[in-house]
Coordinates of C-alpha atoms and ligand atoms in Angstrom, one line a residue:
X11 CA -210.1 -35.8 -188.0
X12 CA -209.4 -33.2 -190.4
X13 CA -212.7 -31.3 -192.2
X14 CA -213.5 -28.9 -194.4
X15 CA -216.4 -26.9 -195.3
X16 CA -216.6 -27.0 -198.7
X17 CA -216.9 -29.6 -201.1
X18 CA -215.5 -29.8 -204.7
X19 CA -216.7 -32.0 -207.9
X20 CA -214.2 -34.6 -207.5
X21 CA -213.5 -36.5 -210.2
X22 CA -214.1 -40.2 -208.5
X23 CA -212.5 -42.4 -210.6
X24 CA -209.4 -39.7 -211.9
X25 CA -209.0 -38.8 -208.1
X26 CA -208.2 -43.0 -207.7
X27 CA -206.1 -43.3 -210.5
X28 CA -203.9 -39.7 -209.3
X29 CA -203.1 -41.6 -205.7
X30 CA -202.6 -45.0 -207.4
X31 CA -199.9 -43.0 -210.0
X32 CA -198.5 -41.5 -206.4
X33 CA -198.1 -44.6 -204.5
X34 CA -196.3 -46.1 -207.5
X35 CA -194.3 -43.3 -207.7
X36 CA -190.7 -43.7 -207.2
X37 CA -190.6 -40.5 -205.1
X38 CA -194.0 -41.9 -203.5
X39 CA -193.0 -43.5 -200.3
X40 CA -194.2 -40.7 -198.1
X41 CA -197.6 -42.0 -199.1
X42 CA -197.6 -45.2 -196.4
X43 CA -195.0 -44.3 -194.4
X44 CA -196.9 -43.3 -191.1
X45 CA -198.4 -47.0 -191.3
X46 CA -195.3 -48.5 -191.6
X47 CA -192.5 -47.0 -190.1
X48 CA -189.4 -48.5 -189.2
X49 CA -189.4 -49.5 -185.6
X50 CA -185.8 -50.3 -185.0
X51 CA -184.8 -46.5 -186.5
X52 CA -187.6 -45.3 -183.8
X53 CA -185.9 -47.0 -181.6
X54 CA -182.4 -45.0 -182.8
X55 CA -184.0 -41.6 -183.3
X56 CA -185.3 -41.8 -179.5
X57 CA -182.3 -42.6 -178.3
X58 CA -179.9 -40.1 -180.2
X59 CA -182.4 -37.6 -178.8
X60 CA -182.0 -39.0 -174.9
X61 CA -177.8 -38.6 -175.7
X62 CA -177.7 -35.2 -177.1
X63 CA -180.5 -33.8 -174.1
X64 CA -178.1 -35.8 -171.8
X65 CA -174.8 -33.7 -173.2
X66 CA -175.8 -30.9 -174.8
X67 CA -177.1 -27.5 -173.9
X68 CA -177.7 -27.0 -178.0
X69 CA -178.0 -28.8 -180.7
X70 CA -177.0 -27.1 -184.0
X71 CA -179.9 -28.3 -186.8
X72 CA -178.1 -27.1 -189.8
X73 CA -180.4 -27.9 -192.9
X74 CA -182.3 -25.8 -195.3
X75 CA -185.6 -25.6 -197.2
X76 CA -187.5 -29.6 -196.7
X77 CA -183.9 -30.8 -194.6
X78 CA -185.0 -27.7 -192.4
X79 CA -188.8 -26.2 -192.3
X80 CA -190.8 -29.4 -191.1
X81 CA -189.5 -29.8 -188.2
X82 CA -189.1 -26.0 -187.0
X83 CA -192.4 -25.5 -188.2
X84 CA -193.4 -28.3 -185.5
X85 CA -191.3 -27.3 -183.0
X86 CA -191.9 -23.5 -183.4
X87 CA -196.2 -24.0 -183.1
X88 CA -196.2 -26.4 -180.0
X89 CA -193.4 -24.6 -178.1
X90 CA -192.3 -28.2 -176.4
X91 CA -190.0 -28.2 -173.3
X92 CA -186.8 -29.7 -173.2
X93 CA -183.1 -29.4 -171.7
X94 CA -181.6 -29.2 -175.0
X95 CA -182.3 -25.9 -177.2
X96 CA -182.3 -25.7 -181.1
X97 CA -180.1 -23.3 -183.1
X98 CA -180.9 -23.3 -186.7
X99 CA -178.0 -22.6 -189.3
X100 CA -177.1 -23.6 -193.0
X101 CA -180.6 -21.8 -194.0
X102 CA -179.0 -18.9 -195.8
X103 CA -175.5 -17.8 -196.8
X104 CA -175.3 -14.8 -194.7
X105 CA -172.1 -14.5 -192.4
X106 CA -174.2 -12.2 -190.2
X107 CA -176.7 -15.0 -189.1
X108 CA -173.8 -18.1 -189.2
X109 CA -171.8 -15.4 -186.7
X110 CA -174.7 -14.8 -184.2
X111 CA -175.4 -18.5 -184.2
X112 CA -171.9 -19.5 -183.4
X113 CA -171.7 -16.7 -180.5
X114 CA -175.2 -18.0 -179.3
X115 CA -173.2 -21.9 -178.5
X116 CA -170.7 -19.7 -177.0
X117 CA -168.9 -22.3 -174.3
X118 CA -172.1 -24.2 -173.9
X119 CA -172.1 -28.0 -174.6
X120 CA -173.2 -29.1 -177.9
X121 CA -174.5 -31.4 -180.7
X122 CA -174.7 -31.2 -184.5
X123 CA -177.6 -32.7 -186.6
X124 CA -177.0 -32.1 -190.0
X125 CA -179.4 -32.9 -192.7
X126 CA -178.5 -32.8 -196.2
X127 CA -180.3 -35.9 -198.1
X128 CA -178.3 -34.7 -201.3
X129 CA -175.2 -34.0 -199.1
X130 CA -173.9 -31.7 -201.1
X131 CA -175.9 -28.7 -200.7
X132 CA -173.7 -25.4 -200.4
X133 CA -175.6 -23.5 -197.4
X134 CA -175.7 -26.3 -195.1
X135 CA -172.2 -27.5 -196.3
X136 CA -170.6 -24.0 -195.0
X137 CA -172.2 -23.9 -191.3
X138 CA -171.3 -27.3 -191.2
X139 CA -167.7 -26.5 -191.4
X140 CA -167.8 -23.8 -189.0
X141 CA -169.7 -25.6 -186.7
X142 CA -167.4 -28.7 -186.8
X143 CA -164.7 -26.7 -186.7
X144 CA -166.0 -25.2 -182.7
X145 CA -166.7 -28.8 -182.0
X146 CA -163.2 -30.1 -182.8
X147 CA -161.9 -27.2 -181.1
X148 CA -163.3 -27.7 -178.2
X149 CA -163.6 -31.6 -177.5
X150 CA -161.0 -32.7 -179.7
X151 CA -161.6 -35.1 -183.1
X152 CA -162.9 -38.2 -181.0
X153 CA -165.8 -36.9 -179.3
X154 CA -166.5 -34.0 -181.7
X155 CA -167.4 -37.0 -184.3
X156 CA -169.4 -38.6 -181.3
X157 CA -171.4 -35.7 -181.1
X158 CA -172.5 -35.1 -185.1
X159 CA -175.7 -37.0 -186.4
X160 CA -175.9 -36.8 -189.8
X161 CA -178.9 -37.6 -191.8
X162 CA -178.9 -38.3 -195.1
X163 CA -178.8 -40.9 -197.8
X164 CA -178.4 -44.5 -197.2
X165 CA -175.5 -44.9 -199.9
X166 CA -173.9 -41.6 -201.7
X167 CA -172.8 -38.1 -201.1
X168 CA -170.0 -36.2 -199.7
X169 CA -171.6 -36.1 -195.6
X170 CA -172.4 -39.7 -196.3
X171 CA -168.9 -40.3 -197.2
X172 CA -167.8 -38.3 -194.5
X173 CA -169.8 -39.5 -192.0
X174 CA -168.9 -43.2 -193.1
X175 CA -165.1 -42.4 -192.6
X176 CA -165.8 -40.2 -189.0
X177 CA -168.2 -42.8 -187.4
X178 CA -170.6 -40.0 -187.0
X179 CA -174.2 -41.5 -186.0
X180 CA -176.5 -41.8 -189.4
X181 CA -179.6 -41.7 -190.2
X182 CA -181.4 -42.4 -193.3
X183 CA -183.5 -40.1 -195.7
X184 CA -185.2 -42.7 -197.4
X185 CA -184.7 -43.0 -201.4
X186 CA -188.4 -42.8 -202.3
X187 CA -189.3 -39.5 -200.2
X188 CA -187.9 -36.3 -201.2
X189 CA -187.0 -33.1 -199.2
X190 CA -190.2 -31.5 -198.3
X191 CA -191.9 -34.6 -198.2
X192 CA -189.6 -35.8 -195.6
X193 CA -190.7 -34.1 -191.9
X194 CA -191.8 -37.1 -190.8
X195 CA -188.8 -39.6 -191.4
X196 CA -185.5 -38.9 -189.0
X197 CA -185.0 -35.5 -191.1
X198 CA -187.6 -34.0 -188.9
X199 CA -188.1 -36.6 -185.9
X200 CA -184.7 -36.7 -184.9
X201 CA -185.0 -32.9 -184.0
X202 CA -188.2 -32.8 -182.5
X203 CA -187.5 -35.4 -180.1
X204 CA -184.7 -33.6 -178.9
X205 CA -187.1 -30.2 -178.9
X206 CA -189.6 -32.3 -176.7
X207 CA -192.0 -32.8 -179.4
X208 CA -194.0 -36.5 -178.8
X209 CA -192.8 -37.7 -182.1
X210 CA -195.3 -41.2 -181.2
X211 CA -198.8 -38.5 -181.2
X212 CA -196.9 -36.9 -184.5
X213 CA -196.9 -40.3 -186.2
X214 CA -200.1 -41.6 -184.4
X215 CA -201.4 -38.5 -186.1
X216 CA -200.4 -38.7 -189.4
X217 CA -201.2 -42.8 -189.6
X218 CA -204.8 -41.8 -188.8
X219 CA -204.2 -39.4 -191.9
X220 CA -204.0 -42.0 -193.7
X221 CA -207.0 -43.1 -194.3
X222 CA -209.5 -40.0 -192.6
X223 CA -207.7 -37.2 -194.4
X224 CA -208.3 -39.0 -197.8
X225 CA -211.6 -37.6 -198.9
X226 CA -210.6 -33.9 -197.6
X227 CA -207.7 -33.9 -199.3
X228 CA -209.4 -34.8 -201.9
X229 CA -211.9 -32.1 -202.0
X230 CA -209.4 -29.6 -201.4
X231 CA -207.2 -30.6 -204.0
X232 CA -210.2 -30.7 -206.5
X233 CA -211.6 -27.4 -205.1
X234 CA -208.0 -25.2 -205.5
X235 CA -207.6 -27.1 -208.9
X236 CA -211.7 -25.5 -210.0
X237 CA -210.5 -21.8 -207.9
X238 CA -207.5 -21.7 -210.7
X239 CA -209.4 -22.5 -213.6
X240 CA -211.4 -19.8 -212.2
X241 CA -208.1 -17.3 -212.3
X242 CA -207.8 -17.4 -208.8
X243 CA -203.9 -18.0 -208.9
X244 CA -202.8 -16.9 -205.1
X245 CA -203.4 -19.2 -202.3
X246 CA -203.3 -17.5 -198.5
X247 CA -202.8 -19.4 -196.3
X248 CA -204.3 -17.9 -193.0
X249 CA -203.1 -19.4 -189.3
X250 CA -205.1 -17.4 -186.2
X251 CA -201.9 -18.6 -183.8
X252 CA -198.9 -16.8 -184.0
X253 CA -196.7 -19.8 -182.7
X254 CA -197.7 -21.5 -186.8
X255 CA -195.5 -18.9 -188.6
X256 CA -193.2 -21.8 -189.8
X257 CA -196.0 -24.4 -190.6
X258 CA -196.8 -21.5 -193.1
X259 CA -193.3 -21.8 -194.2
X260 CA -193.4 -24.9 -194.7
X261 CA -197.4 -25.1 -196.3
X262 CA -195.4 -22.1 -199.2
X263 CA -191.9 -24.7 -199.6
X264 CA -194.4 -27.6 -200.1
X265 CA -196.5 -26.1 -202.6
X266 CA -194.4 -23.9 -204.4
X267 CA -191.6 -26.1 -204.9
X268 CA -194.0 -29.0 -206.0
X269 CA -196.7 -27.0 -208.0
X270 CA -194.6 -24.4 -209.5
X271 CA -193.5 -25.7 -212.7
X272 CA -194.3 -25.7 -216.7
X273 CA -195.8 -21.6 -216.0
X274 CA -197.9 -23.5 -213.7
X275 CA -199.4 -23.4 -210.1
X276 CA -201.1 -21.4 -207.6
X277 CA -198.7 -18.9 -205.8
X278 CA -198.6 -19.9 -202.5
X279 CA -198.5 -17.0 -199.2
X280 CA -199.9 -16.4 -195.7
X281 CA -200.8 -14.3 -193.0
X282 CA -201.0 -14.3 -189.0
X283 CA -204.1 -13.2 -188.0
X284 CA -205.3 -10.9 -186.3
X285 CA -201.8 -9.4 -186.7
X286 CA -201.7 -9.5 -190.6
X287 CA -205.3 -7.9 -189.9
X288 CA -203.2 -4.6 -189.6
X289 CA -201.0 -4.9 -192.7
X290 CA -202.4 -7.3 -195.6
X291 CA -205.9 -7.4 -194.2
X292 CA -206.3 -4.5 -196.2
X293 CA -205.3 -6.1 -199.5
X294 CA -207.5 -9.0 -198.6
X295 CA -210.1 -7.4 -198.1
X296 CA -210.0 -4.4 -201.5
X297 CA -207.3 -5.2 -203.7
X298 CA -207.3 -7.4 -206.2
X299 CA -209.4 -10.8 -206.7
X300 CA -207.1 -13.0 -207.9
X301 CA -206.7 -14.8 -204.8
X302 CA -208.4 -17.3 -202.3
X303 CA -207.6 -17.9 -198.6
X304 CA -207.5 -21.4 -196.5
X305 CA -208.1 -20.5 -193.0
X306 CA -206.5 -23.1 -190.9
X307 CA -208.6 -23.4 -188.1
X308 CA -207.4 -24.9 -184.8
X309 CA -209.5 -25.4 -182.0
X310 CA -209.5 -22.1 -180.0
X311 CA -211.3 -19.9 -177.0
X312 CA -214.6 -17.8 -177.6
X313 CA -212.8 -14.6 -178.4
X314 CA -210.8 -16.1 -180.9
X315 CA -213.4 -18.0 -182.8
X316 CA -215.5 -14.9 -183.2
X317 CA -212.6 -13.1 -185.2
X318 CA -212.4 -16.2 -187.2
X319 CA -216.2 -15.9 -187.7
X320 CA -215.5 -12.5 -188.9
X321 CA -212.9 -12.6 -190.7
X322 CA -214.8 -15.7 -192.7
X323 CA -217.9 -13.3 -193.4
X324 CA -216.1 -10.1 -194.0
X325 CA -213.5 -11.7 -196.8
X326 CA -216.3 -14.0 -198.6
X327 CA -218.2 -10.6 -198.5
X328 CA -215.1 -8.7 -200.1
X329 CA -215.4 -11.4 -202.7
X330 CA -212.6 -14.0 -201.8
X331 CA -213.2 -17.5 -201.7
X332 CA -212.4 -19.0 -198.2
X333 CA -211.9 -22.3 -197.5
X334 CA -212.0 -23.8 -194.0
X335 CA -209.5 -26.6 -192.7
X336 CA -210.5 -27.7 -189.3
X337 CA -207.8 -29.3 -187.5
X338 CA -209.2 -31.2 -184.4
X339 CA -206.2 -30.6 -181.9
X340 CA -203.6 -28.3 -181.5
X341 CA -201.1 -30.6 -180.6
X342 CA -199.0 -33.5 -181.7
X343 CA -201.7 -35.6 -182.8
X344 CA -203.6 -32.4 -185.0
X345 CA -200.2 -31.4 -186.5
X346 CA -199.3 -35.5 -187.7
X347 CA -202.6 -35.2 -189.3
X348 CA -202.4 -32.0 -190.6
X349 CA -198.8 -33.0 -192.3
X350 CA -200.0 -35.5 -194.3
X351 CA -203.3 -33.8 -195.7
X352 CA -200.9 -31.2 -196.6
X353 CA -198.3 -33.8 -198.5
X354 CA -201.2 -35.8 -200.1
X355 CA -203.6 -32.8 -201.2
X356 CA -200.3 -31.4 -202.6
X357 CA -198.9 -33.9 -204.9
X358 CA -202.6 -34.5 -206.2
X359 CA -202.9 -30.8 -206.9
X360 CA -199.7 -31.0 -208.8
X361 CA -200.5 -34.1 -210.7
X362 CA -204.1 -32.2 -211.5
X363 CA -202.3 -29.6 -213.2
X364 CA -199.4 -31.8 -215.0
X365 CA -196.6 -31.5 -213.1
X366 CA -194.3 -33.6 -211.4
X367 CA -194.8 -33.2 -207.4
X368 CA -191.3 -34.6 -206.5
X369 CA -188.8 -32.8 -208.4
X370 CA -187.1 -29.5 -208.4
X371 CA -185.3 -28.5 -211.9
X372 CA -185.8 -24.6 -211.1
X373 CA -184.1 -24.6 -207.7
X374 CA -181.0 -25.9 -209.7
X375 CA -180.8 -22.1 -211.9
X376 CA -179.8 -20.6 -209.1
X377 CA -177.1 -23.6 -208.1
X378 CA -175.5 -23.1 -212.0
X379 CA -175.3 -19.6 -211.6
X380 CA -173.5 -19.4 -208.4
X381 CA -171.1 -22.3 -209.5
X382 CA -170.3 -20.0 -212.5
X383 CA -169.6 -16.7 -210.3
X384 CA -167.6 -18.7 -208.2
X385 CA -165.6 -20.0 -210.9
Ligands
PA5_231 O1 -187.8 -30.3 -201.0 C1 -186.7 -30.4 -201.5 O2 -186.3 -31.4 -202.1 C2 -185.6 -29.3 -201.3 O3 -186.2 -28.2 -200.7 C3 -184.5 -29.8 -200.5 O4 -184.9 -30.3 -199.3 C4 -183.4 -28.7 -200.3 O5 -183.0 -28.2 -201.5 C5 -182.2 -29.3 -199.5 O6 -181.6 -30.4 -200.1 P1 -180.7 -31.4 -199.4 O7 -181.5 -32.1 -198.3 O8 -180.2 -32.3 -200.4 O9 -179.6 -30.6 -198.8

């Protein structure tokens, strides 16, 4: 179970109404889902996975920001073994990275999973095209479309279309969860079943969530909500385990892109300790005190937990406010939990604040920009 060492004034009976406004929520169906998730497309994810470890060397995950950093975040902190290796690709626009990845699959055997719940996002839209284009090349049309899985939504969208029309294998990004909400529907448990990830402990984790990681939430939520009031408007997030650098980058999507609206929100970051110790330990330590740090604190050996002792006493002694998080595994069970205390202390901060937790409308500035340049 997850636990912290703090506790905030919750507001009992505004806390209630927040999760009731969430579960109604049209973007809300994140909320239950660990409870009641879709056996037969269990059934489907598990086996895709056994196929592409049975014929691939690689498998392509082309996605970006919540089609992309769930699942590597996952698969990056638990390091799982399996025959088939991930390439990431459709994260960013540079040639330099799409080049290196399609050297990297080389003449080895491979897979594509794209994920793209919109379908038409530009980054993962171009590696997909290049990658498609190596697959045709090398096993013709036929078994190249045997070998993409496409994720994404049930009905509409260019890869839906396309995927309809090819016969690729499809999986569905539910309607009522959005991007970086979505790690734990096939978006996220397609590839970590392929990675070796026991996506069963993931879910068995996050369905305990459910009802244990209620009241932490809870408090945290309330507790970063009082820390802003307080002008404490930068979060740092702080892992001791060098394997969580993506779970960090996923913690920064998931509150920055559902917080930071309306000149709103706490500005999310993090650190590696002790690494970070030797760069923005510094900064934590003298600079400014504008921000707070979350320590999240996995179970660990003696030497380890002493630096987190430290680190504790020496920063609330700087004068930063540090919460504790104390996740009870560091494995597929912790992490299930530790997912949905994220997703449902998230969307409450957001709603504590005014803001919508499920929507985007400054990611698009960017989008209309680029469409202008390129004509
Ligand atoms: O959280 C979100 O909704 C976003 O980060 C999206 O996941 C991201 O923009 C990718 O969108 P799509 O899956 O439609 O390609």
């Amino acid at each position: 179970m997850i636990k912290v060492n703090f506790r905030a004034e919750v507001n009992a009976v505004q806390a209630q109404r927040i999760v009731t406004e969430i579960k109604k929520d049209k973007m809300g169906g994140w909320l239950g889902l660990p409870r009641r998730y879709d056996v037969g497309e269990l059934v489907r994810i598990k086996e895709a996975a056994k196929k592409i470890n049975n014929e691939s060397e690689y498998l392509v995950c082309i996605g970006i920001g919540g089609s992309y950093l769930g699942h590597r975040a996952i698969i990056e902190a638990l390091r799982p073994k399996s025959e088939t290796k991930i390439i990431y690709a459709g994260n960013s626009l540079s040639r330099r990275e799409l080049e290196w990845a399609l050297g990297k699959i080389g003449d080895h055997d491979f897979s594509i999973n794209i994920i793209s719940k919109s379908g038409e996002t530009l980054e993962p839209a171009i590696a997909f095209e290049a990658f498609k284009k190596k697959l045709i090349e090398k096993y013709g049309p036929e078994e190249a479309s045997d070998r993409i899985h496409a994720t994404t939504d049930a009905k509409k969208g260019t890869l839906h279309d396309e995927a309809v029309q090819n016969g690729y294998s499809r999986f569905v990004v539910p309607d009522n969860i959005g991007g970086r909400y979505s790690v734990l529907t096939a978006v996220g448990l397609l590839p970590m079943a392929v990675a070796g990830v026991n996506i069963d402990k993931l879910l068995e984790g996050a369905a305990e969530a459910v009802e244990s990681a209620v009241e932490p939430a809870l408090n945290y939520a309330y507790m970063r909500y009082a820390l802003d009031a307080k002008r404490y408007d930068t979060e740092m997030f702080a892992s001791f385990e060098p394997s969580t650098v993506y779970f960090n980058e996923w913690l920064k999507q998931l509150f920055g892109e559902s917080e930071g609206k309306n000149k709103r929100g706490i500005l999310p970051d993090s650190v590696i300790y002790s690494t970070d110790l030797h760069s923005l330990g510094q900064y934590l330590q003298d600079g400014r005190r504008n921000l707070f740090e979350t320590i999240i604190d996995f179970p660990t050996d003696d030497l380890n937990a002493k630096i987190v002792a430290a680190v504790r006493i020496a920063h609330t002694e700087g004068g930063i406010p540090v919460l504790n998080i104390s996740v009870p595994s560091f494995d597929e069970k912790g992490f299930g939990e530790l997912i949905y205390f994220f997703e449902l202390a998230c969307a409450v901060s957001a709603k504590l604040i005014g803001v919508n937790p499920f929507d985007q409308p400054g990611v698009e500035a960017y989008k209309l920009e680029l469409r202008k340049l390129l004509g």
